[in-house]
Tab-separated table of C-alpha atoms and ligand atoms in Angstrom:
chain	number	residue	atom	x	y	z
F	227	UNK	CA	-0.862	260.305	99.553
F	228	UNK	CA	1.741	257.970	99.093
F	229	UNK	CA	2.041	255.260	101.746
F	230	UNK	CA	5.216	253.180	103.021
F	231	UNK	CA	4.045	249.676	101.539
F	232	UNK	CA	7.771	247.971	101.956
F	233	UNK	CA	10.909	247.811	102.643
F	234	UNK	CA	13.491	245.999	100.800
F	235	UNK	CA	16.449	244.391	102.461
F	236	UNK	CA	19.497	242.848	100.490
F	237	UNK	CA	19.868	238.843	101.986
F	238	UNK	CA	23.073	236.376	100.982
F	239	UNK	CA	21.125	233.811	103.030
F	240	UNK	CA	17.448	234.121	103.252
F	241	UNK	CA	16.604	231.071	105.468
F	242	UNK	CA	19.034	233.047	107.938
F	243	UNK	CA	17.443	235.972	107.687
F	244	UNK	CA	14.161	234.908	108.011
F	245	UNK	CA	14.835	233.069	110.770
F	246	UNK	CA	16.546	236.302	112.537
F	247	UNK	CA	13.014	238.069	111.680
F	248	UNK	CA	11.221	234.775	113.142
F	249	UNK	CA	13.095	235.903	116.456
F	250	UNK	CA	12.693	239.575	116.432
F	251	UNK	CA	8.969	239.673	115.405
F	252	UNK	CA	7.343	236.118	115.772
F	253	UNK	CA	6.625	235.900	111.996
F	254	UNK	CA	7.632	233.771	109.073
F	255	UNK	CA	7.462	235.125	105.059
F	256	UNK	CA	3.934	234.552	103.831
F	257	UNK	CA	5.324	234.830	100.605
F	258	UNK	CA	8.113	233.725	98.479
F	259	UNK	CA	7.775	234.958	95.190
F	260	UNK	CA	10.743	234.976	91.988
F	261	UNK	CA	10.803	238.111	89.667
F	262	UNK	CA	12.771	237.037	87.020
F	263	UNK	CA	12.535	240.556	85.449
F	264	UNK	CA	14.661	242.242	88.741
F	265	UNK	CA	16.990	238.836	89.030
F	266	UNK	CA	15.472	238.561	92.393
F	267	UNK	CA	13.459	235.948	94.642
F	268	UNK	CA	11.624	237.569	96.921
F	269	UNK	CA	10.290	236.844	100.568
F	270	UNK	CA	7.672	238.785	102.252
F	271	UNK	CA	7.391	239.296	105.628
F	272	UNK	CA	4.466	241.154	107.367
F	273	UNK	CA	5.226	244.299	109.827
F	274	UNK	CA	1.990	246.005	110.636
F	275	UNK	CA	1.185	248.207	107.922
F	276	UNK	CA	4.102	247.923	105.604
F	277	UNK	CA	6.289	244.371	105.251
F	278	UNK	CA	9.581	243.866	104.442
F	279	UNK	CA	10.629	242.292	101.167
F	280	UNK	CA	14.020	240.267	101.473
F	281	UNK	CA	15.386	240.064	98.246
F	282	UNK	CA	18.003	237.331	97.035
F	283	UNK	CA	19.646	237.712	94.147
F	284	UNK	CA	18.799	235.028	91.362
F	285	UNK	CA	22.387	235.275	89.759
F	286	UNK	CA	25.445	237.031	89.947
F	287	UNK	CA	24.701	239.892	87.484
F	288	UNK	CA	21.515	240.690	89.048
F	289	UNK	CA	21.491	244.025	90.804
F	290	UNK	CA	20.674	242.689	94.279
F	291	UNK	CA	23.942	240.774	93.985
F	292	UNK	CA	25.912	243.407	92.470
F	293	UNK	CA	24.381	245.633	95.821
F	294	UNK	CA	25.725	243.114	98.350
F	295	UNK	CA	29.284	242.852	96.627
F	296	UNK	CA	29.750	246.682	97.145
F	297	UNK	CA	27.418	247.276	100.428
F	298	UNK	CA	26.777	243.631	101.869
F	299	UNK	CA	23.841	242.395	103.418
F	300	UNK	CA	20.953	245.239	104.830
F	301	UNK	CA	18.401	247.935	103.584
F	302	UNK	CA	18.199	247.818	99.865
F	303	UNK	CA	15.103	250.067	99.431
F	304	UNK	CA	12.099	252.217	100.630
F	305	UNK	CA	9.197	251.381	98.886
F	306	UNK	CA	5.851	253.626	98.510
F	307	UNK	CA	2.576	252.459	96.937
F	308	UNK	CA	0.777	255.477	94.891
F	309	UNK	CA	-2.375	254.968	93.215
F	310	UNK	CA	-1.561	256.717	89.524
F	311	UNK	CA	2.238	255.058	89.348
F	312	UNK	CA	1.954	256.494	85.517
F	313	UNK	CA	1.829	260.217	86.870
F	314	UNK	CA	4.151	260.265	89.833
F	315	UNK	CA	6.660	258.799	87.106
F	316	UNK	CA	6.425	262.116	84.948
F	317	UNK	CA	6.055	263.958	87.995
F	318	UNK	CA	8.752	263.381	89.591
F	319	UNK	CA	10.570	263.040	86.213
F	320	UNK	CA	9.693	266.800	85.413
F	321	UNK	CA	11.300	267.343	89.154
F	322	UNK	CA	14.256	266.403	87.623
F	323	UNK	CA	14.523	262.820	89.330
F	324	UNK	CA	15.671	259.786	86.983
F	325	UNK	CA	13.809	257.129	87.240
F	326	UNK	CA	15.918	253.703	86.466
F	327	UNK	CA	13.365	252.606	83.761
F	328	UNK	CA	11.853	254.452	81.021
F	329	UNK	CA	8.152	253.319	82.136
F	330	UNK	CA	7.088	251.285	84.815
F	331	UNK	CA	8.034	247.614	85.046
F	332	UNK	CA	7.008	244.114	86.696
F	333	UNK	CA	7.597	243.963	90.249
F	334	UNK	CA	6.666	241.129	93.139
F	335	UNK	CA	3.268	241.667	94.924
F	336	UNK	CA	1.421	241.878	91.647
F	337	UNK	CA	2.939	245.444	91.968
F	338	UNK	CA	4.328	247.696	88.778
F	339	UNK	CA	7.116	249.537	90.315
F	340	UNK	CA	10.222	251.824	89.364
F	341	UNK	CA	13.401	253.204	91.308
F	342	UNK	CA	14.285	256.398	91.228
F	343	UNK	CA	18.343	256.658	90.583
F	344	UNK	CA	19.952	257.074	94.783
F	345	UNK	CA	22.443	259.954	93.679
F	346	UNK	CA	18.844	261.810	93.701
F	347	UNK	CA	17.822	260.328	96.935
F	348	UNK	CA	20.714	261.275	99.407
F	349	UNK	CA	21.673	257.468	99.180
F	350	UNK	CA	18.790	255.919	99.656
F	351	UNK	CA	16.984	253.342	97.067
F	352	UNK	CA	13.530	255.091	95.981
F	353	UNK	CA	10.392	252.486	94.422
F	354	UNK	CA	7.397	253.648	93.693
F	355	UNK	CA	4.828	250.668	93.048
F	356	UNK	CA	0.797	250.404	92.746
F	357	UNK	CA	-1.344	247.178	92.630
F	358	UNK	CA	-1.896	245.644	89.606
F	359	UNK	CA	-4.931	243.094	88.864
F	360	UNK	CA	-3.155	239.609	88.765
F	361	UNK	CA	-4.478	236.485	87.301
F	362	UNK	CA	-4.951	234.146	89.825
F	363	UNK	CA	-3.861	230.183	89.529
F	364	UNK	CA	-6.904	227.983	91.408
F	365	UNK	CA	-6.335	224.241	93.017
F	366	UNK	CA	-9.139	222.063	91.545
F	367	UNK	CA	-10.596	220.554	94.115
F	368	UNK	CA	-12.461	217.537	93.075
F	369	UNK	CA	-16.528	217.703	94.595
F	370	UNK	CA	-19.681	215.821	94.250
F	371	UNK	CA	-19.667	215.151	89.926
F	372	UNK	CA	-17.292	218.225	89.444
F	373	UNK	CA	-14.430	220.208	90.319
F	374	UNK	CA	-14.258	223.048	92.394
F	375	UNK	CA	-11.650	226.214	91.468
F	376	UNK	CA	-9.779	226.977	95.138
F	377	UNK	CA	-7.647	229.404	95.980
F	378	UNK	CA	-4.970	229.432	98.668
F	379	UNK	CA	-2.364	232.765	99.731
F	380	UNK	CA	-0.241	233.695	102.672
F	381	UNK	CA	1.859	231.517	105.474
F	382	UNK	CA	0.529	228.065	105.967
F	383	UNK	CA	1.091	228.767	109.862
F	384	UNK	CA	-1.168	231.763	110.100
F	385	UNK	CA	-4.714	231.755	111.118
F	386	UNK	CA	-7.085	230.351	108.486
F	387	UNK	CA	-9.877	232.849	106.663
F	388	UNK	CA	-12.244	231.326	104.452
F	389	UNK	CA	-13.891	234.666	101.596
F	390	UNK	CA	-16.592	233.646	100.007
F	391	UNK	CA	-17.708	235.704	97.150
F	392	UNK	CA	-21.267	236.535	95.963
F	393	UNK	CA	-24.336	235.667	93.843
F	394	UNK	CA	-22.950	235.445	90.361
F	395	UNK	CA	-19.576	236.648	91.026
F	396	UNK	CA	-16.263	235.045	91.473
F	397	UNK	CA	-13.000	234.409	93.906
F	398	UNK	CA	-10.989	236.863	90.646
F	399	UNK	CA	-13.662	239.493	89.687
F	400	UNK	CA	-14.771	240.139	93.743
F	401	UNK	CA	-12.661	238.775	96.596
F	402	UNK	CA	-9.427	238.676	94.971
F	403	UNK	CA	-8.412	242.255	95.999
F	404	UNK	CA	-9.095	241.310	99.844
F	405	UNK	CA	-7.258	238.306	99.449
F	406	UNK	CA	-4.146	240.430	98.327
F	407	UNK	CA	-4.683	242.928	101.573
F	408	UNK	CA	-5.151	239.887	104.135
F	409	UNK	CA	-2.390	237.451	103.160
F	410	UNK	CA	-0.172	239.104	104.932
F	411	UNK	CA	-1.804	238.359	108.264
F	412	UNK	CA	-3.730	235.195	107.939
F	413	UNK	CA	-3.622	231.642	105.669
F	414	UNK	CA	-6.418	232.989	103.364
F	415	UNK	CA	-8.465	230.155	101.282
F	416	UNK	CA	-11.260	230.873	98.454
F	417	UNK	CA	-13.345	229.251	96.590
F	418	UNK	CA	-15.371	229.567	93.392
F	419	UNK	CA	-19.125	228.161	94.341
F	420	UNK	CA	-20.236	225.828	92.063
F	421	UNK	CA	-20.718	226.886	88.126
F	422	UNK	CA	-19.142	229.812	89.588
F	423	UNK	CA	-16.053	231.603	87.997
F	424	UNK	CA	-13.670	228.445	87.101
F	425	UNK	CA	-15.642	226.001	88.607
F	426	UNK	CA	-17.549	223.161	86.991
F	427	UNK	CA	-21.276	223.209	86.873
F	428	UNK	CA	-22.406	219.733	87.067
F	429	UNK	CA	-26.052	219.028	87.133
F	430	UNK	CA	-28.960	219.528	89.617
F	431	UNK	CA	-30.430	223.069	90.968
F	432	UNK	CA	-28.670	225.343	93.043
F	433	UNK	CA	-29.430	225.144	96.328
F	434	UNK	CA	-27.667	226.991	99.978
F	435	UNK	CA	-27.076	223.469	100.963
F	436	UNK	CA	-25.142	222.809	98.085
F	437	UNK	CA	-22.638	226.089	98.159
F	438	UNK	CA	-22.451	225.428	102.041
F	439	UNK	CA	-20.819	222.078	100.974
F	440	UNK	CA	-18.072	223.807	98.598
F	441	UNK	CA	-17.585	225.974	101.538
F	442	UNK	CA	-16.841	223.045	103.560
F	443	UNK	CA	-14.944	220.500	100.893
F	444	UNK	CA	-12.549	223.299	100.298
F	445	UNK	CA	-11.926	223.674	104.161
F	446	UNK	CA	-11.261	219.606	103.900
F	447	UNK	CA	-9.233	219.775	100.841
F	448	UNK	CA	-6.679	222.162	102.755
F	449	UNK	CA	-7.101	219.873	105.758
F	450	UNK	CA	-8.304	223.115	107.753
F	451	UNK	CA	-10.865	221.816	110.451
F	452	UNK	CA	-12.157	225.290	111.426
F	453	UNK	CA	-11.609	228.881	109.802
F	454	UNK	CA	-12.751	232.401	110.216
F	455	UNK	CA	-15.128	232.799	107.315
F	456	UNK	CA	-15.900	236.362	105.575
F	457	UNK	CA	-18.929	236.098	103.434
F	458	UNK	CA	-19.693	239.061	100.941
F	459	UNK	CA	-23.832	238.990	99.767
F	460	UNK	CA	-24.470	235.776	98.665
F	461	UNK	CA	-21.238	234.373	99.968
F	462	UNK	CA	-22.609	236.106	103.665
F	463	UNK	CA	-25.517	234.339	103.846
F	464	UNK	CA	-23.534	231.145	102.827
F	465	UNK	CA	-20.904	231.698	105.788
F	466	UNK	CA	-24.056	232.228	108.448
F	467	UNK	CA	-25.729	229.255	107.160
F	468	UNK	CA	-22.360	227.548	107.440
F	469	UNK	CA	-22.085	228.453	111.025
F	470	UNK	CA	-25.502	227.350	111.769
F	471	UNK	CA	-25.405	224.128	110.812
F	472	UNK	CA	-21.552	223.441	111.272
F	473	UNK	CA	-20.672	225.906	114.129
F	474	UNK	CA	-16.817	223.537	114.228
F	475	UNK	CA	-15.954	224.534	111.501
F	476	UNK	CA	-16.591	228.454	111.563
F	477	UNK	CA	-14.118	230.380	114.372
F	478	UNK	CA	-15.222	234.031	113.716
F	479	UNK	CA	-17.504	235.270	111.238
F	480	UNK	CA	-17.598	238.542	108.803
F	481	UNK	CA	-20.676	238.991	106.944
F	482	UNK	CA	-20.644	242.019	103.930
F	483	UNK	CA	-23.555	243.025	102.096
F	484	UNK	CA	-25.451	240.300	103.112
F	485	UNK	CA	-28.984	240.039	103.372
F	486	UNK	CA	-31.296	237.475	104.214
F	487	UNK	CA	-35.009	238.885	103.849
F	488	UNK	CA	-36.101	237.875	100.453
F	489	UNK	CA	-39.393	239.010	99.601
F	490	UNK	CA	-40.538	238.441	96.340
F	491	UNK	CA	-40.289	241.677	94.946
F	492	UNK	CA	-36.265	241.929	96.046
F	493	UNK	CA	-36.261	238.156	94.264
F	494	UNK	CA	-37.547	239.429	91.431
F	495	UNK	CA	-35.129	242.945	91.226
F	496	UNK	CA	-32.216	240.454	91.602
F	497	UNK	CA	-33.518	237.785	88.593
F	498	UNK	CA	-33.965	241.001	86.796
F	499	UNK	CA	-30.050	241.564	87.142
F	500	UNK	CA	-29.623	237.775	86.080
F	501	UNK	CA	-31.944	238.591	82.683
F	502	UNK	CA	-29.507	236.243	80.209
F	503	UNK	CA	-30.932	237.370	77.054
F	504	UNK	CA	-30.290	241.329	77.979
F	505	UNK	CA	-26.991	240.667	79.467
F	506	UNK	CA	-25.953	239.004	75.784
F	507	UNK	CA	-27.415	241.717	73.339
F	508	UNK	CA	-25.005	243.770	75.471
F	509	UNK	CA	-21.256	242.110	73.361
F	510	UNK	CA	-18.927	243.504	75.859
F	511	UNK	CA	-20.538	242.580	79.433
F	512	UNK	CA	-20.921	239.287	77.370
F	513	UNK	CA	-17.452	238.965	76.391
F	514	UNK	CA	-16.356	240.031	80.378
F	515	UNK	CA	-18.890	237.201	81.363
F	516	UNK	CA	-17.745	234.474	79.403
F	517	UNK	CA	-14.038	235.334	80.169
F	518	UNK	CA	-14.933	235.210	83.879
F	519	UNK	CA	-17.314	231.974	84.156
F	520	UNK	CA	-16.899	228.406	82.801
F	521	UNK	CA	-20.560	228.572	81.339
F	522	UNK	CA	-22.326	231.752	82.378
F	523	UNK	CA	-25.686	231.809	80.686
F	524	UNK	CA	-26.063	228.301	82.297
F	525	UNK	CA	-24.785	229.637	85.930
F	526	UNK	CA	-27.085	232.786	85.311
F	527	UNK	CA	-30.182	230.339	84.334
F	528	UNK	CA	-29.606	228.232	87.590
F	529	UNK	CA	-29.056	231.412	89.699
F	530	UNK	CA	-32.364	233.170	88.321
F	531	UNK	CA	-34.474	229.362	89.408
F	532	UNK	CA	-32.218	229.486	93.132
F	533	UNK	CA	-33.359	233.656	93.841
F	534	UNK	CA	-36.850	232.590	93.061
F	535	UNK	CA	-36.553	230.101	95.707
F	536	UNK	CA	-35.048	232.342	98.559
F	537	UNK	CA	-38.416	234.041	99.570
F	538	UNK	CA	-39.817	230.458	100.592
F	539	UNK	CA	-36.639	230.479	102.976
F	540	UNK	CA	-36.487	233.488	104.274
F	541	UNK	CA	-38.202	232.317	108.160
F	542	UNK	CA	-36.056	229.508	107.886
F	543	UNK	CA	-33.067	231.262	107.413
F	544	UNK	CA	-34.068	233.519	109.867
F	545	UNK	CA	-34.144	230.610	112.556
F	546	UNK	CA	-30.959	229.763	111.014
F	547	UNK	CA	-29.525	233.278	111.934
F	548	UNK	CA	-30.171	233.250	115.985
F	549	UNK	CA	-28.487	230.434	115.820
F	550	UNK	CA	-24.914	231.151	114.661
F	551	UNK	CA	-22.749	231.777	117.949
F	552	UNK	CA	-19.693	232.288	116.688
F	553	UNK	CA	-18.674	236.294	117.339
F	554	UNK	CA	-20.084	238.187	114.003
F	555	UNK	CA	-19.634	241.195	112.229
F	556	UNK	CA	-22.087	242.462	109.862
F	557	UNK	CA	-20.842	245.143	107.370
F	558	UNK	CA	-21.966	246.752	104.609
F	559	UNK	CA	-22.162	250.366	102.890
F	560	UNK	CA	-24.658	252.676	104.212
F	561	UNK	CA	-26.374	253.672	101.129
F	562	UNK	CA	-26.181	250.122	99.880
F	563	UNK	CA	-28.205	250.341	96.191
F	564	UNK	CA	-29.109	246.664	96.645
F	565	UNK	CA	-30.057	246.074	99.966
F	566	UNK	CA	-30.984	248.702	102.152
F	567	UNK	CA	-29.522	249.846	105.642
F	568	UNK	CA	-32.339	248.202	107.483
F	569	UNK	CA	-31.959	244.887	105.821
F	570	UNK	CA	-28.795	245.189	107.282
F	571	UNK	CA	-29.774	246.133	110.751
F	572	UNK	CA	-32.148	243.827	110.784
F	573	UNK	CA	-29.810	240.821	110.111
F	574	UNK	CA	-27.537	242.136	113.109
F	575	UNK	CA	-30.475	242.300	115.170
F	576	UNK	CA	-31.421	238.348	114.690
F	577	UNK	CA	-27.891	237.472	115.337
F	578	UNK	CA	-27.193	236.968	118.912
F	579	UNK	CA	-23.498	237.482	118.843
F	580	UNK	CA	-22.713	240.627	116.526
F	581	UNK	CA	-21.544	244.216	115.956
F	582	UNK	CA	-22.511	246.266	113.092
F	583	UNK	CA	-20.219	248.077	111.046
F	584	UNK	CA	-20.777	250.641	108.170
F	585	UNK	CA	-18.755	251.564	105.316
F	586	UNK	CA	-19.705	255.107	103.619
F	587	UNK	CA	-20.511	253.995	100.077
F	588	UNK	CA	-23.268	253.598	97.515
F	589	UNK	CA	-21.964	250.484	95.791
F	590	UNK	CA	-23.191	247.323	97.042
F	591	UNK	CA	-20.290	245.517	95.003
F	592	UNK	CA	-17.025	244.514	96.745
F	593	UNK	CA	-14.836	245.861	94.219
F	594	UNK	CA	-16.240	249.350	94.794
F	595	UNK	CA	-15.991	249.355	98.386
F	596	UNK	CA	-13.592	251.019	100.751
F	597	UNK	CA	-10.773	248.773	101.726
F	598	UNK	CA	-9.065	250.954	103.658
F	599	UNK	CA	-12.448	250.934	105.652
F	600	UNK	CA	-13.342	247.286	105.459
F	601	UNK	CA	-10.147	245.595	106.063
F	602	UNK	CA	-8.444	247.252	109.728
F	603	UNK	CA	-12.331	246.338	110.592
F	604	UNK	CA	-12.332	243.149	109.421
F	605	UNK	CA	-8.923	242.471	110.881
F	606	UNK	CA	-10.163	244.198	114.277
F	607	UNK	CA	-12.896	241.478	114.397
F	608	UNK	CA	-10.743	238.567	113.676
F	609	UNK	CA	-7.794	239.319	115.869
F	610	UNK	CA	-4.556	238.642	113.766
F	611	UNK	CA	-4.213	235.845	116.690
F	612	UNK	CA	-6.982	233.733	115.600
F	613	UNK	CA	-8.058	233.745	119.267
F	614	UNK	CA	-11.681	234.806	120.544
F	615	UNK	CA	-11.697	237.473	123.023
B	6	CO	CO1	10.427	246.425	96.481
């Protein structure tokens, strides 16, 4: 079903405007964002569920402007977020609606939107829009003999979040769509781990020490002293480990996925998954690899030689576990492929400050999971205040 994701509201003066939103609702844009396509700058503002986009016209011709010279300053649009943008088009086309573009077009958000003509709408501005996978731009954060690729959305005055992605993965292939739901609400930082997606991969082994300290020079390089954290597998048992040993710098934790009982058989399954040689007879995953990593046969070597060194750790990290006091919530899906339920219960069980949530799935990867599950939980945990309860 469609869902109200914005609404658009003409501004001569958005500084003004913002500023009259500041006072009404205690909330500055997160996001200012040009769309040279509409003529339009763009400021988003979050309200709950659905924000409001003021829009500012880039130039006299552009539509915005041309909408303020006959109507002035005030609602401009309703906007509703479908997830086949394609079909509602001819759909509502076939209705006998006109849609203002022949097919959809490139809107703000990392959203492809179109308007339906008003004279259809009793008056009122119609856009349709669904999510579209952006590219995102990283900071290079220099660390240790390399660079780290950081990421960095949403109002520099909201609550930190640090998402830290998995084993193999990357801030674009597996965070990235979390990122999008949670700027709104908080100042949300990522990184790449090292030899992960666009990072470097200087020398020396892989160890937890060593992506706890990208966790942490990222932090420094946005001069954040402490952050929630959300870890998702790999990047979970990263964030507990990081609130072990540096419990200032972790405010409230989200674990995903994660699991921290290696045996050697689970090592094995997972350097199984890491197999270089079958991964490249296979051209496309290959191809989707190399466009995703810096140098992933060399990442996937170093992570195969780290797994194998996880069951040696797994009492320590255990010890490591009971004692993270910062509040925790440990999610994952129930019928988790990868890592069983108990694994998971078990973690929550050795943590002495936690609640377990589930998400019904199968799919331990983030991409596949339910956001409309995961995120109101994760944002119940964190409290959009940044406060502990
Ligand atoms: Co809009």
């Amino acid at each position: 079903m469609p869902t109200l994701d914005h609404i658009g509201i003409a501004v001569e003066a958005p500084d003004a405007v913002a500023d009259l939103y500041h006072q009404l609702l205690d909330v500055a844009p997160y996001k200012v964002e040009a769309v040279k396509e509409q003529g339009v700058r763009t400021h988003f503002i979050s309200a709950g569920p659905a924000k409001l986009e003021l829009l500012e016209a880039l130039s006299a011709d552009s539509p915005v402007a041309q909408h303020i010279e006959r109507r002035g300053e005030g609602l401009h649009h309703l906007a509703f977020e479908v997830t086949d943008l394609r079909a509602t088009m001819a759909r509502l086309r076939d209705r006998g609606f006109t849609p203002l573009s022949d097919a959809p077009r490139a809107g703000a958000d990392g959203k492809r939107i179109f308007f339906l003509h008003p004279k259809d709408t009793r008056g009122v501005l119609v856009e349709f829009c669904q999510s579209a996978p952006v590219a995102l731009t990283p900071v290079e954060v220099p660390h240790a003999s390399g660079t780290l690729a950081a990421y960095e959305a949403g109002a520099a005055e909201a609550p930190p979040l640090l998402l830290l992605h998995g084993a193999a993965g990357c801030t674009q292939t597996e965070t990235l769509p979390l990122m999008r739901r949670l700027e709104p609400h908080y100042r949300v930082l990522a990184v790449d781990f090292t030899g992960h997606g666009r990072s470097s991969l200087p020398e020396g082994a892989f160890t937890a020490e060593r992506f706890v300290a990208d966790a942490r020079a990222v932090l420094d390089h946005f001069g954040v002293g402490a952050a929630h954290v959300f870890g998702f597998s790999m990047g979970g048992s990263m964030a507990l480990l990081l609130a072990a040993q540096h419990p200032e710098r972790v405010q409230r934790l989200a674990v995903h996925g994660a699991h921290i009982h290696w045996t050697s058989a689970r090592a094995r399954a997972m350097a199984a998954r890491l197999d270089t040689d079958a991964l490249a007879a296979r051209p496309a995953m290959a191809d989707q690899l190399a466009r995703v990593h810096t140098d992933w046969p060399a990442l996937f070597e170093r992570m195969r030689a780290f797994v194998a060194t996880l069951p040696g750790r797994a009492s320590e990290m255990a010890v490591r576990a009971q004692e993270v006091a910062a509040p925790t919530l440990v999610s994952a899906v129930d019928q988790d492929e990868l890592f069983p339920l108990p694994s998971t219960i078990e973690l929550q069980a050795l943590l002495p400050n936690s609640h377990l949530a589930l998400v019904p799935g199968t799919r331990h990867a983030l991409p596949q999971t339910n956001l409309d599950v995961l995120v109101p939980l994760l944002r119940s945990h964190l409290r959009e205040d940044g406060k502990a309860s």
